[in-house]
Short mmCIF file of C-alpha atoms and ligand atoms in Angstrom, two decimals:
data_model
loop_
_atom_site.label_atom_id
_atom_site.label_comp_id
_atom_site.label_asym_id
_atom_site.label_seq_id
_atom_site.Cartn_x
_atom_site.Cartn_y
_atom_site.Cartn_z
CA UNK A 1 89.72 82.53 -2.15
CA UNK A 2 89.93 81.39 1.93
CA UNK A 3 93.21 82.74 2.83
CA UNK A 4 94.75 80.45 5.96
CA UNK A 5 93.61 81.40 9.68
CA UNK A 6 90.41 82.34 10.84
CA UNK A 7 88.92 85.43 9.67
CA UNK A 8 85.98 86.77 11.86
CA UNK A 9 83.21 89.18 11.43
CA UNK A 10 82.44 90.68 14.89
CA UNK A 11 79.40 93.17 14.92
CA UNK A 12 76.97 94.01 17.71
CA UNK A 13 73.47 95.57 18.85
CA UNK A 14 72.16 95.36 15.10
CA UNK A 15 68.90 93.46 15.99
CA UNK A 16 66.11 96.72 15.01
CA UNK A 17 65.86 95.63 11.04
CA UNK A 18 66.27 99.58 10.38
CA UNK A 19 67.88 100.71 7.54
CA UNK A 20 71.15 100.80 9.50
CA UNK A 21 71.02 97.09 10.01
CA UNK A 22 70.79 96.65 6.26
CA UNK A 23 73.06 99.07 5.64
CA UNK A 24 75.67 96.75 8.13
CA UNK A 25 74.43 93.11 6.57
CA UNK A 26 75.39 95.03 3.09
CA UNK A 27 78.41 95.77 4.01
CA UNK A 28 79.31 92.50 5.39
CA UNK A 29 78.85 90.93 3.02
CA UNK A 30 81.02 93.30 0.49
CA UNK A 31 83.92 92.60 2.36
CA UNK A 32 83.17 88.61 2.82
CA UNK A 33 83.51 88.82 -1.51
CA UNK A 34 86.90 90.27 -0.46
CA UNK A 35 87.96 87.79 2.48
CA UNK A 36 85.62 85.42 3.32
CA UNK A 37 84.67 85.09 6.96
CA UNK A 38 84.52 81.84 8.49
CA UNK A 39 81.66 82.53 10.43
CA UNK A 40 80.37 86.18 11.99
CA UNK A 41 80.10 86.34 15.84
CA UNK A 42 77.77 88.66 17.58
CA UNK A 43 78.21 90.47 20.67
CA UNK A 44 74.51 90.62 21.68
CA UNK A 45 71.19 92.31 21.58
CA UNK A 46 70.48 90.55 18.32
CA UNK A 47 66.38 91.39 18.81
CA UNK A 48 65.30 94.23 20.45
CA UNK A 49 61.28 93.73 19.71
CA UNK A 50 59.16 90.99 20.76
CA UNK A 51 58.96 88.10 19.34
CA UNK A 52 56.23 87.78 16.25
CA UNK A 53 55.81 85.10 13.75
CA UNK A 54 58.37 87.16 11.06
CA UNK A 55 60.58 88.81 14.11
CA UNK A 56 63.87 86.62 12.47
CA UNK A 57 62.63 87.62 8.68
CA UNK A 58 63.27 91.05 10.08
CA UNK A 59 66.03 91.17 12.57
CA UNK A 60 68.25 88.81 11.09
CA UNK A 61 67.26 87.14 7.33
CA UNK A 62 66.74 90.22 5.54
CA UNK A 63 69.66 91.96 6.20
CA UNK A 64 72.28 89.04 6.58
CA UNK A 65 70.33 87.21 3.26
CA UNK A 66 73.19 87.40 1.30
CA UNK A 67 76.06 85.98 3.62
CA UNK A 68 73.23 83.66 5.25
CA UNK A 69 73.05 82.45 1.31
CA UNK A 70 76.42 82.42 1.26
CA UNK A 71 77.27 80.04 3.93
CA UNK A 72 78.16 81.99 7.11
CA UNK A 73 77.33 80.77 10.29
CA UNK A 74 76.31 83.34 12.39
CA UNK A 75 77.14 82.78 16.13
CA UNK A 76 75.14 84.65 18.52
CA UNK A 77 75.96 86.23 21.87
CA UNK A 78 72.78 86.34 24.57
CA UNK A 79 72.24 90.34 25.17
CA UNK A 80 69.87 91.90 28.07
CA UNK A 81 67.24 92.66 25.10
CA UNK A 82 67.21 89.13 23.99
CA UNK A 83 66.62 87.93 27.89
CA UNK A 84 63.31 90.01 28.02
CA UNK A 85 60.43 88.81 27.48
CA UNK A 86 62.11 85.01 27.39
CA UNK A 87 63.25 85.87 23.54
CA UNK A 88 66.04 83.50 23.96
CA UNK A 89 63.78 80.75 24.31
CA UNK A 90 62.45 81.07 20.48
CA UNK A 91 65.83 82.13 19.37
CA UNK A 92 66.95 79.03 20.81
CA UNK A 93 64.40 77.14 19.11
CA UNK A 94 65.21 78.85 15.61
CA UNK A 95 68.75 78.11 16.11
CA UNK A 96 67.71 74.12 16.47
CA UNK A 97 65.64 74.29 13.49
CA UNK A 98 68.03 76.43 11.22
CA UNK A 99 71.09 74.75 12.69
CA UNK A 100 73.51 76.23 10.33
CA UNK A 101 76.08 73.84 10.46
CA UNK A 102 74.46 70.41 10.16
CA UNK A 103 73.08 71.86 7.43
CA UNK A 104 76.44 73.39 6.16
CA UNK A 105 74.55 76.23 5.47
CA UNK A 106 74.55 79.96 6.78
CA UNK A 107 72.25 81.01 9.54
CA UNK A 108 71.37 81.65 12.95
CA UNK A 109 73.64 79.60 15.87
CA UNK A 110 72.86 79.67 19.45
CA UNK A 111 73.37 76.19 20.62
CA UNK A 112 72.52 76.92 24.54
CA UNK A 113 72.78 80.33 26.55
CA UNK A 114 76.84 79.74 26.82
CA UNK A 115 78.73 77.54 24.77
CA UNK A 116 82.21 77.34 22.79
CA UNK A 117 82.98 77.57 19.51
CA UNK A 118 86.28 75.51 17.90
CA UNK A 119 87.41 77.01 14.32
CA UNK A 120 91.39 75.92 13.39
CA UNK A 121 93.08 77.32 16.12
CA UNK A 122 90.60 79.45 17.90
CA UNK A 123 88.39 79.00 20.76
CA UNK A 124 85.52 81.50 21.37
CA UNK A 125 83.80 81.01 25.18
CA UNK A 126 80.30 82.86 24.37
CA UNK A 127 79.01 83.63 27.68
CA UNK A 128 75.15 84.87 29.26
CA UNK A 129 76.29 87.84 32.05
CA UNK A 130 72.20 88.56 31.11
CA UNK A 131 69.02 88.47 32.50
CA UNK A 132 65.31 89.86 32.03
CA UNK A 133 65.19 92.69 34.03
CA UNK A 134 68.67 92.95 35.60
CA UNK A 135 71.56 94.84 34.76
CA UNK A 136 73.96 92.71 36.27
CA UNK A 137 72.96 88.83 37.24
CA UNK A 138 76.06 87.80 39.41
CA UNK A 139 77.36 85.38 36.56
CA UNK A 140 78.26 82.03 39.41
CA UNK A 141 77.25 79.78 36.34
CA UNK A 142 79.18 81.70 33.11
CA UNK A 143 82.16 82.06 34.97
CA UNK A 144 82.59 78.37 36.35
CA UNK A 145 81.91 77.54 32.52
CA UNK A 146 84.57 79.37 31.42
CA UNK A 147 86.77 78.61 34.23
CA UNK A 148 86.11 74.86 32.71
CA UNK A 149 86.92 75.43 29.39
CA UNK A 150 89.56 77.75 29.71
CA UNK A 151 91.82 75.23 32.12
CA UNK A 152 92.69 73.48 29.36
CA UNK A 153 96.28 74.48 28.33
CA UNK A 154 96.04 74.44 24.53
CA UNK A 155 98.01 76.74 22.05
CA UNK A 156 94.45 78.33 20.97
CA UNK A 157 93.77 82.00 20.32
CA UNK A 158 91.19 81.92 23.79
CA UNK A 159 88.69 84.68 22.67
CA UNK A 160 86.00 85.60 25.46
CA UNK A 161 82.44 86.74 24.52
CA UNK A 162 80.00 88.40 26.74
CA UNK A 163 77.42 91.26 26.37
CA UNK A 164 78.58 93.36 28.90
CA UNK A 165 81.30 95.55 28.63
CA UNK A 166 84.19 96.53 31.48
CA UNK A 167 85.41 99.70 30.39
CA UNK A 168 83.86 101.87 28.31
CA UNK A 169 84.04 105.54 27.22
CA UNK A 170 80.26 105.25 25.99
CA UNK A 171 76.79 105.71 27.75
CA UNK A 172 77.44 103.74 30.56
CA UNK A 173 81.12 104.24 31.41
CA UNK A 174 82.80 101.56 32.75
CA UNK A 175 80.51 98.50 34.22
CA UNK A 176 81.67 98.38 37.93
CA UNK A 177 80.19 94.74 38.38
CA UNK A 178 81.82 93.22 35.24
CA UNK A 179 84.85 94.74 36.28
CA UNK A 180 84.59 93.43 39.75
CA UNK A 181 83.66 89.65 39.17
CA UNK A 182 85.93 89.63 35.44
CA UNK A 183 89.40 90.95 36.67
CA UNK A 184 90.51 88.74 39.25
CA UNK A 185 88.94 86.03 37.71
CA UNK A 186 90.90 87.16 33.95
CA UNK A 187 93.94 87.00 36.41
CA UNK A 188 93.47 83.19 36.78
CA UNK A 189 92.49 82.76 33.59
CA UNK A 190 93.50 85.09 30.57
CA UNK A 191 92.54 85.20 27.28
CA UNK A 192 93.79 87.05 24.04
CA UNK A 193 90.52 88.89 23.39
CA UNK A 194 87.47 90.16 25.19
CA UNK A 195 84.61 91.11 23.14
CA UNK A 196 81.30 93.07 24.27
CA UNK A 197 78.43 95.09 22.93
CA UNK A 198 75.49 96.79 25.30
CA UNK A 199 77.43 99.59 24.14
CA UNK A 200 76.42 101.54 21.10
CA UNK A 201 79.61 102.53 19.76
CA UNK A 202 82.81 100.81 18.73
CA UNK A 203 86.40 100.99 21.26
CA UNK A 204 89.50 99.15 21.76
CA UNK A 205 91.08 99.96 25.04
CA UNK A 206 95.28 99.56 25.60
CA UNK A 207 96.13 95.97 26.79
CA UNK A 208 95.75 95.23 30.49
CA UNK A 209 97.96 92.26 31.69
CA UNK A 210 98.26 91.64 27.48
CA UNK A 211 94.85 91.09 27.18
CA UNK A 212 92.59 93.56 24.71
CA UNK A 213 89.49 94.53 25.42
CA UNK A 214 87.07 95.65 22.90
CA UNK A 215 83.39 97.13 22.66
CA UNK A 216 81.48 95.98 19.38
CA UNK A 217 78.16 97.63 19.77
CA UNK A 218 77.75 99.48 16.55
CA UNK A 219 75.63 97.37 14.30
CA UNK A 220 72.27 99.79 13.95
CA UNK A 221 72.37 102.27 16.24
CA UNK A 222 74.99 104.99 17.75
CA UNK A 223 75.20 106.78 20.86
CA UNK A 224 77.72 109.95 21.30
CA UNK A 225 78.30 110.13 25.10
CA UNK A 226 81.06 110.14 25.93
CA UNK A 227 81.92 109.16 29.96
CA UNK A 228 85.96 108.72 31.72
CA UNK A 229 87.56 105.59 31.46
CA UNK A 230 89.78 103.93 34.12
CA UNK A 231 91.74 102.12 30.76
CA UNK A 232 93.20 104.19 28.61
CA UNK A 233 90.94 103.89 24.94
CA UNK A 234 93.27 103.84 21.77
CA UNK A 235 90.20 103.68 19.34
CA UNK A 236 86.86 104.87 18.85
CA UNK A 237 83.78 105.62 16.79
CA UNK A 238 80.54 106.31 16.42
CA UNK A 239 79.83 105.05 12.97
CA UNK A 240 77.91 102.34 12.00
CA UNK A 241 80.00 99.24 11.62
CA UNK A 242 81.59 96.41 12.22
CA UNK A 243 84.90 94.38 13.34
CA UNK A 244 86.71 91.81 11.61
CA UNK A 245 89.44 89.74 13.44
CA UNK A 246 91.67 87.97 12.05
CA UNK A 247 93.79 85.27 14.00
CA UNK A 248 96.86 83.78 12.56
CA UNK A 249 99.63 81.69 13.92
CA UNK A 250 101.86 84.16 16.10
CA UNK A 251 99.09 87.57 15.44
CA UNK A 252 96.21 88.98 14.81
CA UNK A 253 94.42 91.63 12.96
CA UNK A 254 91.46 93.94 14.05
CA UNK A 255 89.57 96.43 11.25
CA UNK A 256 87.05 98.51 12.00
CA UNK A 257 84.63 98.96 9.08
CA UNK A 258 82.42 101.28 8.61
CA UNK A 259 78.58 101.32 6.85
CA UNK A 260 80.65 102.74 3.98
CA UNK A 261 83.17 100.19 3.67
CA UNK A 262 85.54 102.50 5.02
CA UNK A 263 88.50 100.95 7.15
CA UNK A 264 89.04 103.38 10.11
CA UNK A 265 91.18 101.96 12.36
CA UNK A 266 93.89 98.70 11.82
CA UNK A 267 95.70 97.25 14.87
CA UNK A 268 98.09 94.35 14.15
CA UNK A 269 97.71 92.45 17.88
CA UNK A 270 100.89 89.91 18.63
CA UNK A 271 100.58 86.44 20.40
CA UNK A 272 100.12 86.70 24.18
CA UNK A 273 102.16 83.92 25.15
CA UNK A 274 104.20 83.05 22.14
CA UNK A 275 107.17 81.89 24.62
CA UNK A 276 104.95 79.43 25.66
CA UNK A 277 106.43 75.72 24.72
CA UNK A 278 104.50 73.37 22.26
CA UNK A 279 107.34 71.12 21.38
CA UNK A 280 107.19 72.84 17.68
CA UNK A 281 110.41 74.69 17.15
CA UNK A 282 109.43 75.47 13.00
CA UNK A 283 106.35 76.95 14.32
CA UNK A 284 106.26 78.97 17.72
CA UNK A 285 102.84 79.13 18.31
CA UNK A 286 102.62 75.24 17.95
CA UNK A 287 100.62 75.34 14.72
CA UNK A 288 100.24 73.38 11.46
CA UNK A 289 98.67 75.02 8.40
CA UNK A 290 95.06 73.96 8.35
CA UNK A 291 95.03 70.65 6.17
CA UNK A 292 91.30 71.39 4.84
CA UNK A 293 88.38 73.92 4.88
CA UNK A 294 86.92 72.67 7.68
CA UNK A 295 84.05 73.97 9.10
CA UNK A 296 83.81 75.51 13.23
CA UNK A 297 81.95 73.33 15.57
CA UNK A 298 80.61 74.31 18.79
CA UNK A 299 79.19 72.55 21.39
FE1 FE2 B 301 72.38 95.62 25.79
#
């Protein structure tokens, strides 16, 4: 039964179609028959080989088929690998034919290159920080997008999405452009939750001016390095796996899962800006109980 709040499956990197992917997409969809998600978000690098007439059979229906027949939506984050070779552009086109949601069916959602999506009281900025070729375009265009949509004073969890990570104990280490251009500009305009992938492994670093950071790049295929951080890491793995979120009125809950169904790690994450005023003294986050099973929209 759909429990109240939003109830996310995060996972990241999975687009090979090995066995690991399956192994994740299995998994997923053991713990939806537990809690259902409301829709899974990806944190990029859903295809990592070129595009061929049965690259989605392989990198995304096959091993999702049974949440995909089940109804989740499956949000997708633009990753370096899916900027080469101009991937995005028949992902994009997928996404318009599949369109999960008109449909109100599960499936494959990338509605543009950045874009928002609205679920009860949530709001996800997906941003592109990728490009063919580049490590590091200078996001001008994602950040005055999210500047946009995150001036809006609502009560919303405000949940940002990009491929890149800014610190990281993995392969890379902490991403010295990300962390340049995303600080300051986090300063100005916070959010609860920052999501990213490009990473193969899975980390949640201690908050930094409240907000928590968190590397989802585990979905098919590990990597063991491990580099210094500048922000202190309070979880890790290496295991295959995935994330769920959940967001309720004055917290949140992250699980790490892994391939197993194993929970590893449980952090109960409280409201940012609870003291905030919303004119609702029965409820201090300024929320009502969702009336109806809605569905998210995005646009
Ligand atoms: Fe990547």
């Amino acid at each position: 039964m759909q429990k109240a709040g939003t109830h996310i499956a995060i996972y990241g990197d999975a687009g090979r179609g090995n066995a690991e992917q399956f192994d994740l997409g299995r998994i997923m969809a053991r713990r939806h028959a537990l809690h259902p998600f409301r829709f899974a978000l990806s944190t990029g690098d859903n295809q990592y080989d070129a595009t061929t007439p049965d690259i989605m059979k392989r990198i995304f229906e096959e091993p999702f088929a049974e949440l995909i027949r089940a109804g989740v939506p499956f949000y997708q984050t633009p990753g370096n690998h899916d900027m080469d070779e101009d991937r995005i552009t028949e992902q994009l086109r997928y996404s318009r034919e599949v369109n999960a949601l008109s449909q109100g069916k599960g499936g494959w959602v990338l509605p543009a290159p950045s874009y928002v999506i609205r679920d009860r009281f949530v709001k996800i900025i997906v941003l592109n920080v990728t490009a063919a070729g580049s490590e590091f375009p200078y996001p001008h265009e994602a950040l005055e997008f999210a500047a946009a949509e995150l001036a809006e004073d609502t009560p919303d969890w405000k949940i940002l999405c990009c491929h890149y990570h800014l610190w990281s104990t993995g392969l890379r280490g902490d991403h010295k452009e990300m962390k340049k251009v995303f600080l300051p500009f986090l300063e100005r305009h916070p959010v609860d939750f920052f999501f990213a992938g490009h990473e193969h492994h899975a980390e949640v670093f201690a908050p930094w001016n409240g907000m928590t950071f968190a590397i989802v790049g585990h979905g098919a295929e590990i990597r063991k390095h491990v580099m210094p951080s500048a922000q202190p890491s309070l979880f890790r793995t290496n295991e295959i796996g995935f994330t769920e979120l959940t967001l309720e009125a004055d917290r949140a809950s992250l699980v790490f899962v892994d391939r197993q169904g194993r929970e590893l790690w449980h952090q109960l994450v409280p409201r940012r800006n609870l003291t905030r005023s919303t004119g609702n003294q029965s409820d201090p986050a300024g929320y009502e109980q969702p009336a109806a099973l809605d569905r998210p929209s995005h646009s």
